[in-house]
Amino acid sequence: EDAEVGIPRRRVTWALPFQMGGAAPAPAQPAGAASAALEVASVKVIEVRDVEVVSGRETLRVDLDASLSGDSLQIVRLVARTKTTRIEGHGALASLARLEGRLDATADPLNLDEMIALATALTAVPSGTAARKGDAQPGAAAPVRLRVKLASPKGSFAIHQFQDLSAEADIEPARFALTSIDRNTPVCPR
């Protein structure tokens, strides 16, 4: 309880060879039986520095300051970088096991082409697993439900430049959608 964890300079390949939550529950133990499982009640400080997440041809470098209490992850500071984009944010995963939560983030600059490619790679549903909430099968991948309130003073999409973007990003298995886009965002060709 109240542990501190630091993870410096690592490389992680996504999709992971194990499920991130949502796995079929372990069989019940008889009353009074000893359990070999390790349960983490809380982690006071989680510090991740310069961790590289690779998915296909896409790479994301991450710094994170967070804490864990039960199944809830409080994200004090998140910095994520690609070749062009830099995103800073904070928020919480109300359920780490179900990967459900909300973040507030600012990207400066934001390359939407990179973000779409990366989100597509990170939310891909492995063949043979369920992608929609009603399709859950025992042992299927966890249904990611992440909502990101995103602001960007400048960025690009395809051949267009934009300024003062404000949008919501919905991230779910096999789905990345920008919604509630501020329609006053000026867009012009590069």
Short mmCIF file of C-alpha atoms in Angstrom, two decimals:
data_model
loop_
_atom_site.label_atom_id
_atom_site.label_comp_id
_atom_site.label_asym_id
_atom_site.label_seq_id
_atom_site.Cartn_x
_atom_site.Cartn_y
_atom_site.Cartn_z
CA GLU A 1 0.00 0.00 0.00
CA ASP A 2 1.12 3.56 -0.80
CA ALA A 3 4.03 2.29 -2.89
CA GLU A 4 6.06 4.41 -5.31
CA VAL A 5 6.90 3.15 -8.81
CA GLY A 6 9.31 4.67 -11.34
CA ILE A 7 9.68 3.48 -14.94
CA PRO A 8 12.50 5.16 -16.89
CA ARG A 9 13.31 4.81 -20.60
CA ARG A 10 11.56 1.63 -21.76
CA ARG A 11 10.15 0.40 -25.05
CA VAL A 12 6.73 -1.29 -25.16
CA THR A 13 5.31 -2.98 -28.23
CA TRP A 14 1.53 -2.73 -28.66
CA ALA A 15 -0.56 -4.94 -29.00
CA LEU A 16 0.56 -6.43 -25.75
CA PRO A 17 0.80 -10.22 -25.51
CA PHE A 18 -1.71 -10.09 -22.63
CA GLN A 19 -5.07 -8.45 -22.06
CA MET A 20 -5.38 -5.07 -20.35
CA GLY A 21 -8.26 -5.90 -17.98
CA GLY A 22 -11.57 -7.38 -19.00
CA ALA A 23 -10.25 -10.95 -18.89
CA ALA A 24 -12.50 -13.72 -17.71
CA PRO A 25 -12.61 -13.74 -13.90
CA ALA A 26 -10.41 -16.21 -12.05
CA PRO A 27 -12.19 -19.25 -10.66
CA ALA A 28 -13.48 -18.78 -7.12
CA GLN A 29 -11.26 -20.12 -4.33
CA PRO A 30 -12.79 -22.29 -1.63
CA ALA A 31 -13.43 -20.46 1.66
CA GLY A 32 -10.28 -20.29 3.77
CA ALA A 33 -7.98 -21.25 0.86
CA ALA A 34 -4.69 -19.36 0.65
CA SER A 35 -4.24 -17.12 -2.38
CA ALA A 36 -0.93 -16.59 -4.15
CA ALA A 37 -2.24 -13.49 -5.96
CA LEU A 38 -0.67 -10.12 -5.22
CA GLU A 39 -3.19 -7.34 -4.71
CA VAL A 40 -2.12 -3.73 -5.02
CA ALA A 41 -4.38 -1.47 -2.95
CA SER A 42 -2.69 1.80 -3.88
CA VAL A 43 0.37 3.31 -5.48
CA LYS A 44 1.02 6.81 -4.16
CA VAL A 45 3.42 7.84 -6.95
CA ILE A 46 3.68 6.43 -10.47
CA GLU A 47 6.40 8.14 -12.49
CA VAL A 48 6.94 7.10 -16.12
CA ARG A 49 9.69 8.85 -18.08
CA ASP A 50 10.47 8.59 -21.78
CA VAL A 51 8.64 5.30 -22.38
CA GLU A 52 8.29 4.51 -26.09
CA VAL A 53 5.04 2.77 -27.12
CA VAL A 54 5.35 1.21 -30.58
CA SER A 55 2.40 -0.07 -32.59
CA GLY A 56 3.15 -1.09 -36.15
CA ARG A 57 4.93 1.87 -37.75
CA GLU A 58 3.64 4.36 -35.18
CA THR A 59 5.63 5.44 -32.11
CA LEU A 60 4.46 7.40 -29.09
CA ARG A 61 6.81 8.64 -26.34
CA VAL A 62 5.16 9.03 -22.93
CA ASP A 63 5.88 10.77 -19.61
CA LEU A 64 3.32 10.23 -16.86
CA ASP A 65 2.78 11.29 -13.24
CA ALA A 66 -0.11 9.41 -11.66
CA SER A 67 -1.40 7.57 -8.61
CA LEU A 68 -3.49 4.45 -8.19
CA SER A 69 -6.18 3.83 -5.60
CA GLY A 70 -7.99 0.53 -6.02
CA ASP A 71 -9.13 0.43 -9.64
CA SER A 72 -8.90 4.21 -10.18
CA LEU A 73 -5.88 5.86 -11.85
CA GLN A 74 -5.52 9.60 -11.23
CA ILE A 75 -3.43 11.17 -13.99
CA VAL A 76 -1.77 14.31 -12.66
CA ARG A 77 0.31 14.92 -15.80
CA LEU A 78 0.57 13.11 -19.12
CA VAL A 79 2.87 14.17 -21.95
CA ALA A 80 2.68 12.18 -25.20
CA ARG A 81 4.82 12.92 -28.26
CA THR A 82 4.93 11.65 -31.83
CA LYS A 83 7.13 12.92 -34.67
CA THR A 84 5.10 16.12 -34.92
CA THR A 85 2.47 16.21 -32.18
CA ARG A 86 2.93 17.04 -28.50
CA ILE A 87 -0.02 16.45 -26.18
CA GLU A 88 -0.18 17.44 -22.50
CA GLY A 89 -3.08 16.44 -20.32
CA HIS A 90 -4.55 15.26 -17.05
CA GLY A 91 -7.60 13.31 -15.93
CA ALA A 92 -8.57 9.94 -14.55
CA LEU A 93 -9.38 6.39 -15.43
CA ALA A 94 -12.36 5.66 -13.22
CA SER A 95 -11.70 1.99 -13.94
CA LEU A 96 -8.25 0.81 -14.92
CA ALA A 97 -9.55 -2.74 -15.42
CA ARG A 98 -12.13 -1.54 -17.96
CA LEU A 99 -9.90 1.27 -19.30
CA GLU A 100 -12.73 3.78 -18.82
CA GLY A 101 -12.02 7.41 -18.17
CA ARG A 102 -11.75 11.01 -19.22
CA LEU A 103 -8.80 13.28 -20.03
CA ASP A 104 -8.44 16.98 -20.70
CA ALA A 105 -5.60 17.64 -23.14
CA THR A 106 -3.89 20.32 -25.19
CA ALA A 107 -1.91 19.51 -28.32
CA ASP A 108 0.59 21.99 -29.74
CA PRO A 109 0.97 21.26 -32.55
CA LEU A 110 -1.57 18.56 -33.45
CA ASN A 111 -1.04 16.43 -36.56
CA LEU A 112 -4.40 14.69 -36.99
CA ASP A 113 -2.98 12.26 -39.56
CA GLU A 114 -0.51 10.96 -36.94
CA MET A 115 -3.16 10.82 -34.23
CA ILE A 116 -5.62 8.89 -36.40
CA ALA A 117 -2.93 6.39 -37.43
CA LEU A 118 -1.78 5.95 -33.84
CA ALA A 119 -5.32 5.69 -32.41
CA THR A 120 -6.22 3.15 -35.09
CA ALA A 121 -3.19 1.03 -34.20
CA LEU A 122 -3.75 1.28 -30.43
CA THR A 123 -7.50 0.55 -30.55
CA ALA A 124 -7.36 -2.29 -33.08
CA VAL A 125 -9.35 -5.29 -31.91
CA PRO A 126 -7.46 -8.57 -32.37
CA SER A 127 -9.28 -11.03 -34.62
CA GLY A 128 -11.62 -13.29 -32.69
CA THR A 129 -12.45 -10.71 -30.01
CA ALA A 130 -15.53 -8.57 -29.55
CA ALA A 131 -15.43 -4.90 -30.51
CA ARG A 132 -18.83 -3.68 -29.32
CA LYS A 133 -20.19 -3.58 -25.79
CA GLY A 134 -23.04 -6.02 -26.47
CA ASP A 135 -20.75 -8.53 -28.19
CA ALA A 136 -18.54 -9.32 -25.19
CA GLN A 137 -17.33 -12.90 -25.04
CA PRO A 138 -15.54 -14.56 -22.15
CA GLY A 139 -11.85 -13.68 -22.40
CA ALA A 140 -12.43 -10.98 -25.04
CA ALA A 141 -10.29 -7.84 -24.97
CA ALA A 142 -11.35 -5.10 -22.57
CA PRO A 143 -13.67 -2.46 -24.03
CA VAL A 144 -11.66 0.78 -23.91
CA ARG A 145 -13.93 3.75 -23.24
CA LEU A 146 -11.88 6.91 -23.17
CA ARG A 147 -13.18 10.43 -23.76
CA VAL A 148 -10.64 13.18 -24.37
CA LYS A 149 -11.49 16.88 -24.35
CA LEU A 150 -8.90 18.25 -26.77
CA ALA A 151 -7.76 21.77 -27.58
CA SER A 152 -5.07 22.75 -30.06
CA PRO A 153 -3.89 26.25 -30.97
CA LYS A 154 -2.53 24.96 -34.30
CA GLY A 155 -2.24 21.81 -36.32
CA SER A 156 -2.73 20.04 -39.61
CA PHE A 157 -4.87 17.43 -41.30
CA ALA A 158 -3.93 16.11 -44.76
CA ILE A 159 -3.06 19.25 -46.76
CA HIS A 160 -4.90 21.63 -44.45
CA GLN A 161 -3.68 23.80 -41.56
CA PHE A 162 -6.02 24.78 -38.74
CA GLN A 163 -6.02 27.02 -35.69
CA ASP A 164 -7.85 27.00 -32.35
CA LEU A 165 -9.32 23.51 -32.64
CA SER A 166 -11.62 22.39 -29.86
CA ALA A 167 -13.07 18.87 -29.98
CA GLU A 168 -13.94 15.72 -28.06
CA ALA A 169 -12.22 12.46 -29.00
CA ASP A 170 -14.02 9.19 -28.32
CA ILE A 171 -11.66 6.21 -28.18
CA GLU A 172 -13.17 2.72 -28.15
CA PRO A 173 -12.18 -0.68 -29.54
CA ALA A 174 -11.68 -0.35 -33.31
CA ARG A 175 -13.01 3.24 -33.18
CA PHE A 176 -11.52 6.72 -32.92
CA ALA A 177 -13.93 9.59 -33.49
CA LEU A 178 -13.62 13.35 -33.16
CA THR A 179 -16.93 14.82 -32.05
CA SER A 180 -18.15 18.22 -30.92
CA ILE A 181 -15.65 19.92 -33.23
CA ASP A 182 -15.69 23.70 -32.93
CA ARG A 183 -16.99 24.72 -36.34
CA ASN A 184 -15.35 28.14 -36.10
CA THR A 185 -11.92 26.57 -36.60
CA PRO A 186 -10.32 28.19 -39.66
CA VAL A 187 -8.94 25.65 -42.12
CA CYS A 188 -6.74 26.48 -45.07
CA PRO A 189 -4.52 24.49 -47.47
CA ARG A 190 -0.83 24.30 -46.61
#
